[in-house]
Short mmCIF file of C-alpha atoms in Angstrom, two decimals:
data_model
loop_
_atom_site.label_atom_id
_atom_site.label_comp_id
_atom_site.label_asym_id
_atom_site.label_seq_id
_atom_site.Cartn_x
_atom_site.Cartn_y
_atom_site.Cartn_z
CA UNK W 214 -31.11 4.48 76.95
CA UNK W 215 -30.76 6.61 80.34
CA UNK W 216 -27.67 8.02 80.75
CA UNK W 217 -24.58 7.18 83.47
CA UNK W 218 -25.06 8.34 86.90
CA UNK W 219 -22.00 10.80 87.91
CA UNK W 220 -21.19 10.69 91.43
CA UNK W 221 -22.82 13.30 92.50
CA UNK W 222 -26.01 11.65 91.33
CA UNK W 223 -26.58 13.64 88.63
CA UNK W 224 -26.25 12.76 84.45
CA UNK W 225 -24.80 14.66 81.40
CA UNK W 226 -27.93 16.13 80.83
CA UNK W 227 -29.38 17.07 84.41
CA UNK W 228 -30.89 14.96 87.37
CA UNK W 229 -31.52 11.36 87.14
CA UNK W 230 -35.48 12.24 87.58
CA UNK W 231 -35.26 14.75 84.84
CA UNK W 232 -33.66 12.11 82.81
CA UNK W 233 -36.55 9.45 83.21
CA UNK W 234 -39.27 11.76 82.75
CA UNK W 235 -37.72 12.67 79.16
CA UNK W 236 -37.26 9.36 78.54
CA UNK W 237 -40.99 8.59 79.20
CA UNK W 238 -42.46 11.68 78.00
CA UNK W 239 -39.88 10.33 73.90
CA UNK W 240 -41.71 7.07 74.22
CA UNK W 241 -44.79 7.73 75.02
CA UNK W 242 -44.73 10.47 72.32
CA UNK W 243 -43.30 7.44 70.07
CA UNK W 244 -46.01 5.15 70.85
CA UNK W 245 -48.60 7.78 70.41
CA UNK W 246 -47.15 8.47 66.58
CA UNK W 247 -47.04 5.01 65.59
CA UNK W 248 -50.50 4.35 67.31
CA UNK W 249 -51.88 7.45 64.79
CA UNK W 250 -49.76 6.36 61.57
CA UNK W 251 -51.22 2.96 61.59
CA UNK W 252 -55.06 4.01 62.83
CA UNK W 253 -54.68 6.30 59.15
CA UNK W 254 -53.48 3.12 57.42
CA UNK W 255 -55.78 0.52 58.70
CA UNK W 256 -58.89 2.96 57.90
CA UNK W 257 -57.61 3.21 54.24
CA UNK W 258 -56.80 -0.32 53.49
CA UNK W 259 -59.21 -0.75 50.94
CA UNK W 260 -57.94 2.01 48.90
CA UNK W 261 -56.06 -0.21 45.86
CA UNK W 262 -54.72 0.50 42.65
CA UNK W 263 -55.53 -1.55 39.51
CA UNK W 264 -53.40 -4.32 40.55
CA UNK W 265 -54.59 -4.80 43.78
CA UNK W 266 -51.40 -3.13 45.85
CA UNK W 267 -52.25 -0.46 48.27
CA UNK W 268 -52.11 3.06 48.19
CA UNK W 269 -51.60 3.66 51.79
CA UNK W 270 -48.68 2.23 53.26
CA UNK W 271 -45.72 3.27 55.94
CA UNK W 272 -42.15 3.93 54.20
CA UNK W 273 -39.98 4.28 57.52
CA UNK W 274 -39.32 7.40 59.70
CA UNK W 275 -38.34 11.02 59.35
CA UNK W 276 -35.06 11.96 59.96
CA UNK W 277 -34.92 12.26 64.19
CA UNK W 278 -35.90 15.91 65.75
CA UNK W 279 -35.80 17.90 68.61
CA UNK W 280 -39.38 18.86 70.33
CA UNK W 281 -39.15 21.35 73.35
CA UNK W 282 -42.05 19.88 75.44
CA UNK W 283 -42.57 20.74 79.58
CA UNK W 284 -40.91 17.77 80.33
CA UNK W 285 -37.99 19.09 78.73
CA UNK W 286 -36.11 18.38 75.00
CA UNK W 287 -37.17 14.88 73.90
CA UNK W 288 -36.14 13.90 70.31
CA UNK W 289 -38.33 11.92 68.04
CA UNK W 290 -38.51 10.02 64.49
CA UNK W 291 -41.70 10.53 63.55
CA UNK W 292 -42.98 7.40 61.25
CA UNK W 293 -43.43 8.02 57.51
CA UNK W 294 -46.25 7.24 55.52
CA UNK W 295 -46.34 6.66 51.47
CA UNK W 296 -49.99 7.83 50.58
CA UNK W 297 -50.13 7.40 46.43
CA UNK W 298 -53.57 8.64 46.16
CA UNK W 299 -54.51 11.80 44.21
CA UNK W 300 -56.82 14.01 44.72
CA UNK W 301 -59.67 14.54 42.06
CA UNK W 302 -59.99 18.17 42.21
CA UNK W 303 -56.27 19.05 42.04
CA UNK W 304 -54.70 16.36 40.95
CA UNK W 305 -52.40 16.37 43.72
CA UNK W 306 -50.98 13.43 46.07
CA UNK W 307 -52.81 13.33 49.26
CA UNK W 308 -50.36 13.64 52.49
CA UNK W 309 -50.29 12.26 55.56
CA UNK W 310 -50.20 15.32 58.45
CA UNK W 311 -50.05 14.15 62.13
CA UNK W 312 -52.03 15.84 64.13
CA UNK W 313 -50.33 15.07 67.24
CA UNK W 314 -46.72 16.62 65.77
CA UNK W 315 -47.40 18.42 62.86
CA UNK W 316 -44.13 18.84 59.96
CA UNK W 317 -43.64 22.47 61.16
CA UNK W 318 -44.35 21.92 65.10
CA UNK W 319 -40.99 22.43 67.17
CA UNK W 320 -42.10 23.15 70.80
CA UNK W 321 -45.71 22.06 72.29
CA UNK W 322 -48.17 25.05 72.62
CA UNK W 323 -47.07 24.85 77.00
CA UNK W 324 -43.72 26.17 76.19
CA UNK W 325 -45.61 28.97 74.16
CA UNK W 326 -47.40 29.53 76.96
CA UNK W 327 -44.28 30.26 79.25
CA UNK W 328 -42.51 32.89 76.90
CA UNK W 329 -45.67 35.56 77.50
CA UNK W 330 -45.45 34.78 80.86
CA UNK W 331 -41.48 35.37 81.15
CA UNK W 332 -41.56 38.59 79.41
CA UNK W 333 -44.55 40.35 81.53
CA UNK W 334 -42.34 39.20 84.74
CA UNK W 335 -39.49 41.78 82.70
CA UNK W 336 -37.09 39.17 81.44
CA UNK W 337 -35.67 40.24 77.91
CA UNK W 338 -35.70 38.59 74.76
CA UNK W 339 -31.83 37.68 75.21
CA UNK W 340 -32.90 36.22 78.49
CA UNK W 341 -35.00 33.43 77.63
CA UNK W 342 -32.09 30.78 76.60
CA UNK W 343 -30.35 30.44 80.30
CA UNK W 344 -33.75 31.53 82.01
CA UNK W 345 -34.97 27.62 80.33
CA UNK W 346 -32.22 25.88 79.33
CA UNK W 347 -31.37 24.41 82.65
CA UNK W 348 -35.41 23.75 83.34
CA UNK W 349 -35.83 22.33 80.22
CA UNK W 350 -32.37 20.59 79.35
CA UNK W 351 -31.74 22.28 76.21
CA UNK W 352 -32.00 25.92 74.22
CA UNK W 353 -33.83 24.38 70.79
CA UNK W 354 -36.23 26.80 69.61
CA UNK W 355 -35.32 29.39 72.48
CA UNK W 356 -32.66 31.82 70.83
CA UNK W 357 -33.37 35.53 71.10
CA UNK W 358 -34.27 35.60 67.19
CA UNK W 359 -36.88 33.00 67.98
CA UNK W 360 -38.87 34.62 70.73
CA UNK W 361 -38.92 37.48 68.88
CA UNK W 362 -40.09 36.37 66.04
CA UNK W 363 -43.14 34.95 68.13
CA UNK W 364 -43.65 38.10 70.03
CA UNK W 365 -43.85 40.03 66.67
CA UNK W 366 -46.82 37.20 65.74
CA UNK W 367 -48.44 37.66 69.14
CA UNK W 368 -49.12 41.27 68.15
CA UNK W 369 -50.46 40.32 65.08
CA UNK W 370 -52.38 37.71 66.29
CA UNK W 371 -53.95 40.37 68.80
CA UNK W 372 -54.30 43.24 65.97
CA UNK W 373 -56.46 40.70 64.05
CA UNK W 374 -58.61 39.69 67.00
CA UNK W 375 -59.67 43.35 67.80
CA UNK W 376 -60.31 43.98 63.82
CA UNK W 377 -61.92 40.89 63.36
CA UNK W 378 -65.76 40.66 61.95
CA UNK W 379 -68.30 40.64 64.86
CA UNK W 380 -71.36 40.31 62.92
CA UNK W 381 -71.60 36.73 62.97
CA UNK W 382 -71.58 36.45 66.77
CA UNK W 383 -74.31 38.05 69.24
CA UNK W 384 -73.37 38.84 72.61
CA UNK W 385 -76.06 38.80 74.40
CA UNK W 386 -74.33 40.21 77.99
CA UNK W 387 -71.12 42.02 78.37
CA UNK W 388 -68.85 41.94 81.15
CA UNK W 389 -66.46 45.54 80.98
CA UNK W 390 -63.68 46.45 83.58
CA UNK W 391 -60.53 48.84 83.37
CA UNK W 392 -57.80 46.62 85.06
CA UNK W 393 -54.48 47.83 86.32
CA UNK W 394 -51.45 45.37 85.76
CA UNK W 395 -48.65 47.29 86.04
CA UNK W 396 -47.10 46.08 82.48
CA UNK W 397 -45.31 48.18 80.26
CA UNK W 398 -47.82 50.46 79.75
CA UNK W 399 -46.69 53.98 78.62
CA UNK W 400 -48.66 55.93 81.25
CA UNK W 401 -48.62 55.13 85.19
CA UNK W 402 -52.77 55.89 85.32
CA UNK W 403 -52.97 54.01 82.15
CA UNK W 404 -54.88 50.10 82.17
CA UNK W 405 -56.27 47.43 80.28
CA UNK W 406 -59.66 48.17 78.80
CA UNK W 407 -61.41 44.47 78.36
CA UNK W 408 -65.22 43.43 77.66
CA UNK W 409 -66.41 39.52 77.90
CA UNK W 410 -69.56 38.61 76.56
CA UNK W 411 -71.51 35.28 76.59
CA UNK W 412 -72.89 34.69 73.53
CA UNK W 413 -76.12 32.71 72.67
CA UNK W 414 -75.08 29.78 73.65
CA UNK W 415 -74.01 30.57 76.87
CA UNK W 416 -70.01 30.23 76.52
CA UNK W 417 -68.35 33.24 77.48
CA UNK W 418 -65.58 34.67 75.26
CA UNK W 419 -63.26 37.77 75.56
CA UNK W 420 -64.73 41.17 73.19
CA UNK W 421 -62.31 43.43 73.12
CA UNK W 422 -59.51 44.25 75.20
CA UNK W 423 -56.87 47.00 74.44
CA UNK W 424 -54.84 50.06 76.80
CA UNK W 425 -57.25 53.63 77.73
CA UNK W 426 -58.01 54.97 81.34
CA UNK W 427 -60.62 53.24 82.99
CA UNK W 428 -62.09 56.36 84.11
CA UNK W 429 -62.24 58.27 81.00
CA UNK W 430 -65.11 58.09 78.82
CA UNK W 431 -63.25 58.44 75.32
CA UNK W 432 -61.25 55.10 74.99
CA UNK W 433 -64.33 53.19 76.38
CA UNK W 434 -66.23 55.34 73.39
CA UNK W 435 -63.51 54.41 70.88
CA UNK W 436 -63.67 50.93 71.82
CA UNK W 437 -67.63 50.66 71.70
CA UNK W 438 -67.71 52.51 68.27
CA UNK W 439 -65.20 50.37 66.73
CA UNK W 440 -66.85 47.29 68.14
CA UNK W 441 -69.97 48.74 66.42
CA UNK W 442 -68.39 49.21 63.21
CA UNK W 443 -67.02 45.51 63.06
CA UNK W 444 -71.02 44.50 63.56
CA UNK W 445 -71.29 44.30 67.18
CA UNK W 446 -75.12 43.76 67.82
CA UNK W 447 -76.05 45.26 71.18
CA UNK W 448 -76.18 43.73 73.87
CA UNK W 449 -79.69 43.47 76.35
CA UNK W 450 -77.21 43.61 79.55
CA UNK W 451 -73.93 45.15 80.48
CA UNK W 452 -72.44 44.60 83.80
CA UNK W 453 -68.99 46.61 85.36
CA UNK W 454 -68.17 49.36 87.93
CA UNK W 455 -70.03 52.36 88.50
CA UNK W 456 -67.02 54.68 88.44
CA UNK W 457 -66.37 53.38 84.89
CA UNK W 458 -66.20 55.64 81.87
CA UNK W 459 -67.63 52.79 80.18
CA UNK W 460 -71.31 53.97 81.22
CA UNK W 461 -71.22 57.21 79.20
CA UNK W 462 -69.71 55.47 75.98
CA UNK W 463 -71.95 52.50 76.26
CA UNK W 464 -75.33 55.21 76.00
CA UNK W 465 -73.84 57.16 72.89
CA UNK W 466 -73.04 53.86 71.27
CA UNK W 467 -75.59 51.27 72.62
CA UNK W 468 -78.44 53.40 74.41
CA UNK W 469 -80.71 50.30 74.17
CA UNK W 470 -78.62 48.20 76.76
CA UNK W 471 -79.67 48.15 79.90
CA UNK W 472 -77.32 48.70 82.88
CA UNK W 473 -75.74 46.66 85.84
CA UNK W 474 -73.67 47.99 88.48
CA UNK W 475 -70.92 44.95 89.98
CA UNK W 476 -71.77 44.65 93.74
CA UNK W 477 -68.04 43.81 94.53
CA UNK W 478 -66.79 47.09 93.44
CA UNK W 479 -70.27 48.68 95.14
CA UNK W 480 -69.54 47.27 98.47
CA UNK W 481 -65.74 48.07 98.33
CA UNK W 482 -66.92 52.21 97.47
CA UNK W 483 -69.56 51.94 100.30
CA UNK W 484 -66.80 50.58 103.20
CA UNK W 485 -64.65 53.13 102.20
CA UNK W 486 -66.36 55.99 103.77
CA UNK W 487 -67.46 54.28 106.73
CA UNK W 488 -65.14 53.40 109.96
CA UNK W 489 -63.96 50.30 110.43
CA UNK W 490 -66.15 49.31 113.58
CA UNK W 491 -69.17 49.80 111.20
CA UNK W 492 -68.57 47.81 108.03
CA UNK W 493 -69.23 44.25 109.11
CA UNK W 494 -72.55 45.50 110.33
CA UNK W 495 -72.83 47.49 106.82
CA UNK W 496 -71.74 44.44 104.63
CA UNK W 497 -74.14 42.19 105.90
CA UNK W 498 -76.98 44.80 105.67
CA UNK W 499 -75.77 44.91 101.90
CA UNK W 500 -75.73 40.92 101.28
CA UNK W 501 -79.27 40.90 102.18
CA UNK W 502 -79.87 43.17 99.26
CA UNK W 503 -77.89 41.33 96.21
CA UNK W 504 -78.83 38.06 97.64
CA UNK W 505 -82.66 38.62 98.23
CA UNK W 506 -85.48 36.34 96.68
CA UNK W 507 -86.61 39.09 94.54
CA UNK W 508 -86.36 42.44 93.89
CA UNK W 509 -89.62 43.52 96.07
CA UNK W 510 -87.61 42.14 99.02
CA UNK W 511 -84.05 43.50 97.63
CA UNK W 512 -86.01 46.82 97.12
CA UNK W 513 -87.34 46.44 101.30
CA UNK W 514 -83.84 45.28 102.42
CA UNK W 515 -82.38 48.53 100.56
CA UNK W 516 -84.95 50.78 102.75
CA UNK W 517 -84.21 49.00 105.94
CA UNK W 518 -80.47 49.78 104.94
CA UNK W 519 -81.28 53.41 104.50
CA UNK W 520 -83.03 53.38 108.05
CA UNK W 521 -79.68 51.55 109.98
CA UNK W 522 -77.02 53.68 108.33
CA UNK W 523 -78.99 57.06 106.82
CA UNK W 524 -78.89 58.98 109.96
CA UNK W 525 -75.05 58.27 110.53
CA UNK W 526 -73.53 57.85 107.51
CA UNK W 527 -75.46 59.49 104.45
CA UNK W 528 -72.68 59.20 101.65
CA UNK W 529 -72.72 55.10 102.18
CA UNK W 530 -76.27 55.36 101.99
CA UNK W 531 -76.48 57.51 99.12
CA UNK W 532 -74.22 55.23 97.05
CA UNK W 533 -76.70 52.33 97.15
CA UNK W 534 -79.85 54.62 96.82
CA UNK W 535 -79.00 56.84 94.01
CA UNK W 536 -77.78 53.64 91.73
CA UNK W 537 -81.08 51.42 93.25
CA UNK W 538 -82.56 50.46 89.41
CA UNK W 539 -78.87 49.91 88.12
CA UNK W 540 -77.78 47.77 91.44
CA UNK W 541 -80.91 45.77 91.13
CA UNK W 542 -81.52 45.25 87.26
CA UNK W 543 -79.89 41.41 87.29
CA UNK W 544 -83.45 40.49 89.20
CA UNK W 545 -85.36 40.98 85.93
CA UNK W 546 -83.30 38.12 84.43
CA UNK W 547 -83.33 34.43 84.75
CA UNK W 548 -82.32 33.06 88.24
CA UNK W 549 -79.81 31.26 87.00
CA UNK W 550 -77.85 33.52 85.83
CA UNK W 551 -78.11 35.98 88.73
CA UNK W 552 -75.21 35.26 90.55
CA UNK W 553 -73.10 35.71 87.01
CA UNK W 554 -74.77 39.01 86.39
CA UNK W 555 -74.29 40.58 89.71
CA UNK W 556 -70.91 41.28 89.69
CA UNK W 557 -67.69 41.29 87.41
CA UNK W 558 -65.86 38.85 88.56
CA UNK W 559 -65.65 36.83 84.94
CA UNK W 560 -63.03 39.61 84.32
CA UNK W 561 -61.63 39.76 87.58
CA UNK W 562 -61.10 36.12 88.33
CA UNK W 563 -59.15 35.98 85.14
CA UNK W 564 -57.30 38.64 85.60
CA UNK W 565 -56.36 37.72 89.22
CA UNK W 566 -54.20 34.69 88.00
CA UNK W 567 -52.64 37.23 85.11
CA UNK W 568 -51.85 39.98 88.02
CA UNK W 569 -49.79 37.00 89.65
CA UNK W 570 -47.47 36.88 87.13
CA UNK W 571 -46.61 40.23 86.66
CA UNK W 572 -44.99 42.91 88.47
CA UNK W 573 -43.35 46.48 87.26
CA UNK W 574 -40.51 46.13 85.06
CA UNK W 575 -37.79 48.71 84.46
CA UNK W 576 -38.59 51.00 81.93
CA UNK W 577 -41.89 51.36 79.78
CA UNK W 578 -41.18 48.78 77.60
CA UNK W 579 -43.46 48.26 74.29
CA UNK W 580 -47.14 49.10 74.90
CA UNK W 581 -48.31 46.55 71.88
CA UNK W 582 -45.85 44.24 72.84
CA UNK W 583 -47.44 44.20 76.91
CA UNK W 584 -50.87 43.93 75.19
CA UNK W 585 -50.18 41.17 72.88
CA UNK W 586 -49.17 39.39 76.07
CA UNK W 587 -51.77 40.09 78.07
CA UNK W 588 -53.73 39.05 74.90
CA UNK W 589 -52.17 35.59 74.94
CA UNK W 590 -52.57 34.74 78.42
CA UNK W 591 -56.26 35.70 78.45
CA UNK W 592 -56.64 33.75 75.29
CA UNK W 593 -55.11 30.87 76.70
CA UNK W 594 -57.01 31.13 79.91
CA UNK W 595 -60.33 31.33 77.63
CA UNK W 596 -60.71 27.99 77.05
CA UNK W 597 -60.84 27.13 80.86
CA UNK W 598 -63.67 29.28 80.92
CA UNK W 599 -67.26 27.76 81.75
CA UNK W 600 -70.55 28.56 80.07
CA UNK W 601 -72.95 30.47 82.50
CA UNK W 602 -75.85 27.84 84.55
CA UNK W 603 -78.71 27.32 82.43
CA UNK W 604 -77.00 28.51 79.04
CA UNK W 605 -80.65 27.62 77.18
CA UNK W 606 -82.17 30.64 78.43
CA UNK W 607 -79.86 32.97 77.23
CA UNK W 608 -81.34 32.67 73.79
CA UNK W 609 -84.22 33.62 75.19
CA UNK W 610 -83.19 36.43 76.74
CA UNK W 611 -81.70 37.83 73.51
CA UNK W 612 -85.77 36.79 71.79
CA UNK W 613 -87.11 39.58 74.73
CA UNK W 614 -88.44 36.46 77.01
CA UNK W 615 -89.82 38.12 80.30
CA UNK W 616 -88.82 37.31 83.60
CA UNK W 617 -90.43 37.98 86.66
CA UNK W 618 -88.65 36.46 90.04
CA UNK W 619 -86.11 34.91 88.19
CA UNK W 620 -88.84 32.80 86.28
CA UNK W 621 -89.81 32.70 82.51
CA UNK W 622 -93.48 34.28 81.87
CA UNK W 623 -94.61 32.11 79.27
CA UNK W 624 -97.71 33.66 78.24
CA UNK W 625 -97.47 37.60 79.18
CA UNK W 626 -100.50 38.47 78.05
CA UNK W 627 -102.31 36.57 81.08
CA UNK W 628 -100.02 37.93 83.56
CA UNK W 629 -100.35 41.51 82.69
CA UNK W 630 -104.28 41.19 82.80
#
């Protein structure tokens, strides 16, 4: 039942809207339970005992609980079912588990997602209860002891990814970027070191990510080594900024992979030392490169660049020259997966939405704590993530599969007679 209207058009427990959206999110929860409890009995009603009754049958509801869901605090009685069968192995009684709202389950995984998000924008643990309780209608499962208790599991939960076995999983390219986010990091110059690969199948999936100096090639060496203890297999491309210590680590550890310098980050270093009245002209000239058919004609439209801009300005020049093979390496690689390969931007369009939500906090704060955070949201984030076009022919890149203009050389052999 909804509850009485005050005068001021609000209830006991908020605004009248807030009131009917709990009220729909309880029964459509309700309906959604009952719908799974008798889907699991129907499917084993032909599981009998010797005199013919059946094992699986409902017995009533739980006692009533509290579930902290976005729509706010909605309390449920979750049906009960009396499953008599044993299992053969262990000689145990079978249970019943819903999926939907499992025994332990006492806020949905949104809420979960809000905490991280609160504490990178500074709030304290002891801040959490009236930061919600007025958004969500109640404090259930907020208290100070509670969020700390799941900040505590968000480090662990981000100590076992980064010691986790990577032997089982091939990564064919990597993705690597040093990105500033101004969270409770000990050290003002200090960032967050992360690598994304895409595996063989084309999804992409976050490496590695933990705190160093982007600059600095020893935390990008200690991340690469440790990622090559765990099993990392290298990988046949690695994409990120030029000014990135990562280059230097990735030849000690991985000398095989070849390199990939992120246009974005090329473009913003070449505009820098040219005035203002020149860099439209000068960013066009560049498009013509990265977006050329091939690399014969990305090669001629880097020459006519050097002929417009040489004479004037040499240092823009020189930074596309002197990185030429690295700038135009993607071009030996499927087509399709040019316009991934190019630049960094898996890493920085994730970490654009996650620079939103933060800001500097007072006081350093805990460095694993920031990290698990930033671990969460990028996990949670992950699963938005799309596989690269054409994810088939990544395989094949991994097998050594030659391209030439973007196109698969089936047969080599010909081609190179």
């Amino acid at each position: 039942m909804l509850s009485v209207i005050n005068d001021d058009g609000s209830t006991p427990n908020g605004s009248l809207i807030d009131e009917i959206v709990r009220e729909g999110a309880r029964r459509m929860l309700a309906a959604a339970l009952e719908a799974e409890v008798n889907a699991y009995i129907a499917e084993l009603a032909d599981q009998r005992d010797e005199t013919g009754r059946r094992l699986v049958v409902r017995n009533g509801y739980h006692q009533p609980r509290k579930v902290t869901t976005a729509a706010g605090v909605v309390e449920v009685k979750a049906p009960r079912v009396n499953d008599k069968r044993v299992d053969a192995e262990t000689g145990e009684r079978k249970r019943f588990s819903s999926a939907i709202l499992p025994p332990w389950c006492r806020k949905s995984p949104k809420i979960s997602e809000v905490l991280p998000l609160l504490y990178l924008h500074g709030l304290s643990s002891g801040d959490f209860v009236p930061a919600l309780e007025q958004f969500l209608g109640s404090s259930a499962g907020l208290s100070p002891a509670t969020v700390t208790r799941l900040t505590q599991q968000w480090q662990a939960d981000h100590a076992a990814f980064m010691d986790r076995d990577l032997a089982e999983v091939d990564y064919v390219y990597v993705w690597a970027d040093g990105i500033h986010l101004n969270v409770r990091l000990e050290e003002a110059r200090a960032c967050v070191l992360v690598l994304v690969g895409v595996r063989a199948d084309g999804s992409k999936e976050l490496v590695a990510l933990k705190d160093g100096y982007r600059e600095s090639a020893e935390p990008w060496a200690d991340l690469m080594r440790d990622c090559a203890r765990r099993g990392m297999r290298a990988p046949v491309l690695a994409v990120g900024d030029g000014a990135l210590g990562f280059w230097k680590a990735l030849a000690e550890v991985f000398p095989e992979t070849r390199e990939q310098r992120c246009w974005v980050h090329k473009i913003a270093n070449v505009l820098d030392v040219m005035p203002k009245s020149a860099q439209p002209g000068a960013k066009k000239a560049i498009q013509d490169i990265y977006n050329a058919e091939d690399k014969q004609h990305a090669q001629a439209a880097i020459k006519t660049y050097a002929q417009l801009y040489g004479t004037k300005f040499p240092k823009a020049v020189k930074k596309i020259t002197d990185d030429e093979a690295e700038l135009l390496a993607f071009f030996d690689f499927p087509a399709e997966h040019w316009i991934h390969l190019r630049t960094t931007n898996p890493i920085e369009s994730t970490f654009s939405t996650v620079r939103l939500r933060t800001k500097v906090t007072r006081g350093a704060g805990s460095r694993t704590a920031a990290l698990a955070m930033v671990f969460k949201l990028v996990e949670s984030a992950q699963a938005r993530w799309r596989a690269v076009n054409a994810p088939h022919l990544v395989g094949l890149v991994r097998a050594g599969a030659r391209f030439e203009r973007g196109q698969l050389v089936e047969r080599p052999e010909l081609s190179a007679a």
